[in-house]
mmCIF file of C-alpha atoms in Angstrom:
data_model
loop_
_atom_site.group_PDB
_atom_site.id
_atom_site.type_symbol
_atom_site.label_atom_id
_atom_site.label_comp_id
_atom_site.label_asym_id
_atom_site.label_seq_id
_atom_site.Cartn_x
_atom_site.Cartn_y
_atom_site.Cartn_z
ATOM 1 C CA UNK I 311 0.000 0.000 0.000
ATOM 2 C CA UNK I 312 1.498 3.243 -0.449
ATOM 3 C CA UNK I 313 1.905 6.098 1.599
ATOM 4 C CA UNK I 314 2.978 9.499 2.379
ATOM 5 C CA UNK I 315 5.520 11.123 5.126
ATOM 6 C CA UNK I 316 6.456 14.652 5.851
ATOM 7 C CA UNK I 317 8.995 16.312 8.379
ATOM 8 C CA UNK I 318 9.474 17.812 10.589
ATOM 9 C CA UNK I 319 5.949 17.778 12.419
ATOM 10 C CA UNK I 320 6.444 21.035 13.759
ATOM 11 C CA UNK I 321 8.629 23.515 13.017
ATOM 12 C CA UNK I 322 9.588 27.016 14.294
ATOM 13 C CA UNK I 323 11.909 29.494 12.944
ATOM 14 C CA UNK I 324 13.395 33.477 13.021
ATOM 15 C CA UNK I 325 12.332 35.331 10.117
ATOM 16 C CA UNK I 326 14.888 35.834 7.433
ATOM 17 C CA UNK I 327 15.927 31.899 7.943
ATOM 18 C CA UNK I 328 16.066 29.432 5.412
ATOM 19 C CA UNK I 329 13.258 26.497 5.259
ATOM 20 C CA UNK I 330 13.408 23.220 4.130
ATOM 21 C CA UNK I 331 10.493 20.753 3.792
ATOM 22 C CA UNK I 332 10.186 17.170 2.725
ATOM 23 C CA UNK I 333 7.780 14.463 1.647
ATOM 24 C CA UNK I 334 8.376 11.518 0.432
ATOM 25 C CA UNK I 335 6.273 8.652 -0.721
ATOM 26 C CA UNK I 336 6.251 4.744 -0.467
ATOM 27 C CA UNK I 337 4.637 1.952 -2.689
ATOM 28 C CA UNK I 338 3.792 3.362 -5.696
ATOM 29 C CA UNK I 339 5.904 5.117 -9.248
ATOM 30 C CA UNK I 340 5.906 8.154 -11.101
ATOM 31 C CA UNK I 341 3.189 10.296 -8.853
ATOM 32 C CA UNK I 342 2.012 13.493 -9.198
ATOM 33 C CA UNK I 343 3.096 15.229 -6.445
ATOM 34 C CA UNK I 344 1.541 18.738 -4.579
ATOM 35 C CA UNK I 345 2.365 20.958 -2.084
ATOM 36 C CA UNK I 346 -0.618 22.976 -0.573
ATOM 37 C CA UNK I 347 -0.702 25.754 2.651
ATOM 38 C CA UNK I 348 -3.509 26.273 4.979
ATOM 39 C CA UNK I 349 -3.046 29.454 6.754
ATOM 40 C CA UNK I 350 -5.226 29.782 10.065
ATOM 41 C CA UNK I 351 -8.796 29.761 9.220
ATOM 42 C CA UNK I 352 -8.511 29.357 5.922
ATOM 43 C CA UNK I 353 -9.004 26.961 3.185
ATOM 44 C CA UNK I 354 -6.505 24.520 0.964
ATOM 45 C CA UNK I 355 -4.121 26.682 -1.165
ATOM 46 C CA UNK I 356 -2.110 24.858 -3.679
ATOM 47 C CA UNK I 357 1.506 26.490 -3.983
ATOM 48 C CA UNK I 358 3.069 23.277 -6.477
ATOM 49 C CA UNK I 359 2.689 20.263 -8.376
ATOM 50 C CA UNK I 360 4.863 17.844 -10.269
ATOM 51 C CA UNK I 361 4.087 15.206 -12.444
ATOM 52 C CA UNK I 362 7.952 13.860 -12.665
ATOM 53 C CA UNK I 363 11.812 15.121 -11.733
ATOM 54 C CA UNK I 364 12.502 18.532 -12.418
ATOM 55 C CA UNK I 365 9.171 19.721 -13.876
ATOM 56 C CA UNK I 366 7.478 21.834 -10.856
ATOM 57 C CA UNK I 367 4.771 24.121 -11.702
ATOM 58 C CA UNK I 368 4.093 27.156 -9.199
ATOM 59 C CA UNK I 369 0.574 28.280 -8.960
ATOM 60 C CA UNK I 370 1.098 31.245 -6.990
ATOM 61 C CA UNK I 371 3.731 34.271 -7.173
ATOM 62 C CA UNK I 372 5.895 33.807 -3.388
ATOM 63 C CA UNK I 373 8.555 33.438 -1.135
ATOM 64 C CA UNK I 374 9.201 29.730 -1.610
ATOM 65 C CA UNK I 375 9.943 27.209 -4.374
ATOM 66 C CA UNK I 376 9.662 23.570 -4.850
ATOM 67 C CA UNK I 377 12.175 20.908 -6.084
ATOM 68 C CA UNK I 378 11.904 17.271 -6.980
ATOM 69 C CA UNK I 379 14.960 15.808 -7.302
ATOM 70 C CA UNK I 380 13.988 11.874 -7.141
ATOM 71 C CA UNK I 381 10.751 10.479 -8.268
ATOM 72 C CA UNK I 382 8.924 9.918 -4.650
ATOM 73 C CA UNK I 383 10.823 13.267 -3.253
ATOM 74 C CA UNK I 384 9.365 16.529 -2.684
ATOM 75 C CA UNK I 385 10.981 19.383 -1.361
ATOM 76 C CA UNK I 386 9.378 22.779 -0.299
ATOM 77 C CA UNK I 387 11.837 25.525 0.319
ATOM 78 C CA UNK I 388 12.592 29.235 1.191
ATOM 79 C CA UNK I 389 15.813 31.490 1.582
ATOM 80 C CA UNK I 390 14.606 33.704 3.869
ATOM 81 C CA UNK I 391 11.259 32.960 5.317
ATOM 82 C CA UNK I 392 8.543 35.363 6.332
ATOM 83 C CA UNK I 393 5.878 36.200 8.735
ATOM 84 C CA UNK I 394 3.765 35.715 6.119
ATOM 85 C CA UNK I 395 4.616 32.093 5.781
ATOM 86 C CA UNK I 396 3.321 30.670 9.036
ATOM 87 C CA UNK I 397 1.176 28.160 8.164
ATOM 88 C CA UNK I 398 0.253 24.408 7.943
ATOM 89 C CA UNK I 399 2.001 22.734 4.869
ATOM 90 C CA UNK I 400 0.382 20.210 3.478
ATOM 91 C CA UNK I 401 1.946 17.500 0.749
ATOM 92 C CA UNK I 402 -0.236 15.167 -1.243
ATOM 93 C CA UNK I 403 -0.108 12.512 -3.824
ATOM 94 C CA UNK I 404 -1.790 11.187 -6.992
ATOM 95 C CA UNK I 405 -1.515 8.738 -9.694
ATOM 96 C CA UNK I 406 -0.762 9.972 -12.857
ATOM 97 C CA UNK I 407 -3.144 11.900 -14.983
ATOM 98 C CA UNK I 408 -3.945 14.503 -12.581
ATOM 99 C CA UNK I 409 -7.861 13.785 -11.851
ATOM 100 C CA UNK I 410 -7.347 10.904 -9.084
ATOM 101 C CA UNK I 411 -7.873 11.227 -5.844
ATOM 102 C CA UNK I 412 -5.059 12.962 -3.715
ATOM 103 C CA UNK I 413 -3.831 11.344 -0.506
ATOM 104 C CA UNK I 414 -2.460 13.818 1.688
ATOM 105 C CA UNK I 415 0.672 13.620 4.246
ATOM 106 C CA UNK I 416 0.329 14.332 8.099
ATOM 107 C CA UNK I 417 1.577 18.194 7.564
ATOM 108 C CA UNK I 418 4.095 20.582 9.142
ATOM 109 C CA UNK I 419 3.108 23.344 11.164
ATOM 110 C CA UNK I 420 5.455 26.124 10.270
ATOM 111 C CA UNK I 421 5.265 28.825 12.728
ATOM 112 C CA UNK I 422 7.697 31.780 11.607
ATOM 113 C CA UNK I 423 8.549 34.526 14.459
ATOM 114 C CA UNK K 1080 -11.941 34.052 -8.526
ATOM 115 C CA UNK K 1081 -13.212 31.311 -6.557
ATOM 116 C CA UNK K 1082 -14.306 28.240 -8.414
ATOM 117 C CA UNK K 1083 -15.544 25.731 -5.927
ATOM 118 C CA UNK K 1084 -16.976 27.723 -2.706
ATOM 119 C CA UNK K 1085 -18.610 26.670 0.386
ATOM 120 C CA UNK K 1086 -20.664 29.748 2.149
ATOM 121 C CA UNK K 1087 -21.085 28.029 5.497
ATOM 122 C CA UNK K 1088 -18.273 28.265 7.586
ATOM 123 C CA UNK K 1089 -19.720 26.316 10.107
ATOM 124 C CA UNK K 1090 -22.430 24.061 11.406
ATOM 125 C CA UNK K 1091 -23.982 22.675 14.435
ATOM 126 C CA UNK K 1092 -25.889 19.363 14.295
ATOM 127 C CA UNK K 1093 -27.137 17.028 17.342
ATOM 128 C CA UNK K 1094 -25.432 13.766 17.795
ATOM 129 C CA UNK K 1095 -28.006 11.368 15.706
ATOM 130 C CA UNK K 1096 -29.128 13.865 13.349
ATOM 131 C CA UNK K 1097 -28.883 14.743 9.759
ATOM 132 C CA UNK K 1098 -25.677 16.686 8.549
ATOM 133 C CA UNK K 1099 -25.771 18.763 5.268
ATOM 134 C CA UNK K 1100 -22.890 20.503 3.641
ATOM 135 C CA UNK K 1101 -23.054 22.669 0.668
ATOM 136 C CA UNK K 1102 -20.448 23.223 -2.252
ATOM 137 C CA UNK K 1103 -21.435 25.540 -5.296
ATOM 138 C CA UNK K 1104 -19.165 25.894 -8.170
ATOM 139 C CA UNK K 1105 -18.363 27.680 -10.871
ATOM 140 C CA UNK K 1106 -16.910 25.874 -13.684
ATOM 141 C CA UNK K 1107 -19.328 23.709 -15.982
ATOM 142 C CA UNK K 1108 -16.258 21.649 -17.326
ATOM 143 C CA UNK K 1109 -15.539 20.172 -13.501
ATOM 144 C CA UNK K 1110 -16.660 16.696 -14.056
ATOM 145 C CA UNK K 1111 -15.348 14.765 -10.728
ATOM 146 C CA UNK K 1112 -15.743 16.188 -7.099
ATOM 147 C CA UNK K 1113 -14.701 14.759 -3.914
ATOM 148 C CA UNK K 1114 -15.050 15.563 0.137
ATOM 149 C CA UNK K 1115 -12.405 15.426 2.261
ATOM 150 C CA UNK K 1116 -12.819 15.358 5.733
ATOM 151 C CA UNK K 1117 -9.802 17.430 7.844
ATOM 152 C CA UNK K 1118 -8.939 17.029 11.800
ATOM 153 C CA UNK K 1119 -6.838 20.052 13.425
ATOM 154 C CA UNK K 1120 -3.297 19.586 12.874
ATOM 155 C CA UNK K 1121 -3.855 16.376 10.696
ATOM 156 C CA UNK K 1122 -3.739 16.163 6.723
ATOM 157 C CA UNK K 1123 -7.035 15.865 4.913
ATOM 158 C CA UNK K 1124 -8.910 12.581 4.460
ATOM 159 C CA UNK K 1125 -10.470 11.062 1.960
ATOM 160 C CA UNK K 1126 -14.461 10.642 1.769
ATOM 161 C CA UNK K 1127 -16.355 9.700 -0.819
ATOM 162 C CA UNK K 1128 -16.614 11.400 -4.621
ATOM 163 C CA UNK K 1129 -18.557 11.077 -7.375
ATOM 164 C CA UNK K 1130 -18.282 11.397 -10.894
ATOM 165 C CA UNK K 1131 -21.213 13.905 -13.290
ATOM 166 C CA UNK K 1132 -22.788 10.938 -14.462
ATOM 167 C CA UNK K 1133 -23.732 10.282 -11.312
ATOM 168 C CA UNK K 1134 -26.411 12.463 -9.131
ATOM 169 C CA UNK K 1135 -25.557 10.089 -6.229
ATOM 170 C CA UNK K 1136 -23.178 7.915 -4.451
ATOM 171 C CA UNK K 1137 -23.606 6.389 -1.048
ATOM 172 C CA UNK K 1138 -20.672 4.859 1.220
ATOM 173 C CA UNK K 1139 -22.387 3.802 4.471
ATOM 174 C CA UNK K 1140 -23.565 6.834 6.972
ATOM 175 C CA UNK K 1141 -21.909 9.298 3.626
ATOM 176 C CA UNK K 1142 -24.096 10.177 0.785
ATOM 177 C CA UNK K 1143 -23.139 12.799 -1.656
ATOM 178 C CA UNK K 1144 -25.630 14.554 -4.074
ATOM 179 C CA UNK K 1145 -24.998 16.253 -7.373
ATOM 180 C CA UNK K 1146 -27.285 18.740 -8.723
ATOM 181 C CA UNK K 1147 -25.248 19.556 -12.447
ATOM 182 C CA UNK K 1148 -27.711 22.326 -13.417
ATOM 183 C CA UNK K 1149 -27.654 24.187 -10.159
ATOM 184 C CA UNK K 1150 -23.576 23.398 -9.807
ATOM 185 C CA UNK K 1151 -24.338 22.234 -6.357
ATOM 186 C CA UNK K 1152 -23.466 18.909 -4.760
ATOM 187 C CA UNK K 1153 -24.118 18.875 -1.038
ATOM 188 C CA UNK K 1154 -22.750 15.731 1.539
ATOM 189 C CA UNK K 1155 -25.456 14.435 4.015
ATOM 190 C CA UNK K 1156 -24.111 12.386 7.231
ATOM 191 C CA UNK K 1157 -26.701 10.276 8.790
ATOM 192 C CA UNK K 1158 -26.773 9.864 11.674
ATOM 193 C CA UNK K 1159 -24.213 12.425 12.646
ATOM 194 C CA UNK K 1160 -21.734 10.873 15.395
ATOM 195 C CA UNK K 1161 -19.347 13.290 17.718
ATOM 196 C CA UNK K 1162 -16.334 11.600 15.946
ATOM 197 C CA UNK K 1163 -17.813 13.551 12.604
ATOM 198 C CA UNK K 1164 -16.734 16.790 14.577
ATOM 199 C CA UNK K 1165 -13.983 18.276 11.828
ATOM 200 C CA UNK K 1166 -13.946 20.341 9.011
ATOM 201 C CA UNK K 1167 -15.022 19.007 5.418
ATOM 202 C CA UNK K 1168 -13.448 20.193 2.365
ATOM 203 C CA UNK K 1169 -15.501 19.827 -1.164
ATOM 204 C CA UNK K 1170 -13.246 19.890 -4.000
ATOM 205 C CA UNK K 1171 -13.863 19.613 -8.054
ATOM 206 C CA UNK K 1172 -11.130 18.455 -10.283
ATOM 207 C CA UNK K 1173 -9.338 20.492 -12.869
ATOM 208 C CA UNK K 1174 -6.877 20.093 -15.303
ATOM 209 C CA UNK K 1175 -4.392 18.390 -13.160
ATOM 210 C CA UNK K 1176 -5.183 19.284 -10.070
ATOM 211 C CA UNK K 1177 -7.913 19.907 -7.118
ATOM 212 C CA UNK K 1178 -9.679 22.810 -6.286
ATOM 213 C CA UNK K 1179 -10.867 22.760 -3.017
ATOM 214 C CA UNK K 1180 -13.104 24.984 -0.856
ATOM 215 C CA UNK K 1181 -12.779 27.122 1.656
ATOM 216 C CA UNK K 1182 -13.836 24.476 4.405
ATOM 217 C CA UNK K 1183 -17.152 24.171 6.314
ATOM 218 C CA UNK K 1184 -16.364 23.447 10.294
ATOM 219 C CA UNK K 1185 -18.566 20.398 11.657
ATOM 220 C CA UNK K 1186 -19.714 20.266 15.834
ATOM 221 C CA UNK K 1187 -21.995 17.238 16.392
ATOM 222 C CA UNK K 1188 -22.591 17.709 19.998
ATOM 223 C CA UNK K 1189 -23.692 14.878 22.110
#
């Protein structure tokens, strides 16, 4: 069966530090793979998906960027993180072809200060 | 813009009772739509979904309805249980990806 980890759990950090996320996922090839934010109160917002290594799309201009340098590896990052970016980060998976069902990860709670 | 919308925020239902959530949308093209369900702190679980040639599909105490011609598919929980306490997120599928909605918050009280 496949499924889906993220770390850290929790996370806190100074503004103007860097940020580096990860998921990963088990039992399954070739995913599409998404990274999504829920700020407090608020809905799902998708920041980026991947259908394979290297191609990331961003759906929203910001202060991070994705990378996907293996195919069951995603990586959500920043240089210099903001306020702003406090949030819960969210990563999720599908089989190819976009209109399956996504499986989501546990989350990180980023809390930036 | 906001495709896929749900105007409640929240709802409060007795345990045992009927639980209805709403989710309007935009797009004609969105031919797939799914609820998740979502505990604090936790990622988003999968429901149930259903497909526009469907108007229904039932997966025990979950039944979701789609009316194409209003854009409108609502979830009904019966009977509603305290465990159902979380917040429910509709989504419709696009062109390779989901677009969700804002969230409606769930209390079944006891």
């Amino acid at each position: 069966s496949q499924t889906i980890h993220q770390w850290p759990a929790t996370l806190v950090q100074p503004v103007g530090s860097p940020l580096s996320l990860e998921c990963t996922v088990e039992g399954t090839s070739n995913p599409n793979l998404y990274w999504y934010r829920q700020a407090a109160g608020r809905g799902l917002q998708l920041l980026f998906y991947s259908v394979g290594i290297g191609q990331i799309s961003s759906e929203v201009p910001q202060n991070l960027s994705a990378s996907r340098p293996q195919d069951r590896q995603f990586i959500l990052s920043s240089k210099k993180l903001l306020l702003s970016d406090s949030g819960f980060y969210l990563c999720a998976w599908n089989l190819p072809g976009g209109r399956e069902t996504q499986y989501f990860g546990p989350g990180t709670r980023l809390l930036v200060l | 813009d906001q495709q896929v919308k749900q105007n409640s925020p929240s709802l409060s239902v007795q345990e045992g009772r009927i639980s209805i959530l709403n989710c309007d949308y935009t797009n004609s093209m969105f031919d797939y739509f799914l609820w998740y369900k979502k505990y604090p702190a936790e990622g988003p679980t999968f429901l149930i979904s259903i497909s526009s040639i469907k108007d229904k599909n039932e997966d025990g105490r979950f039944t979701v309805f789609l009316n194409k011609s209003a854009k409108h598919l609502s979830l009904h929980i019966v009977p509603s249980q305290p465990g159902d306490s979380a917040v429910y997120f509709c989504a419709a599928s696009g062109p390779g990806k989901l677009i969700f909605g804002q969230g409606t918050e769930l209390s079944v009280k006891p």
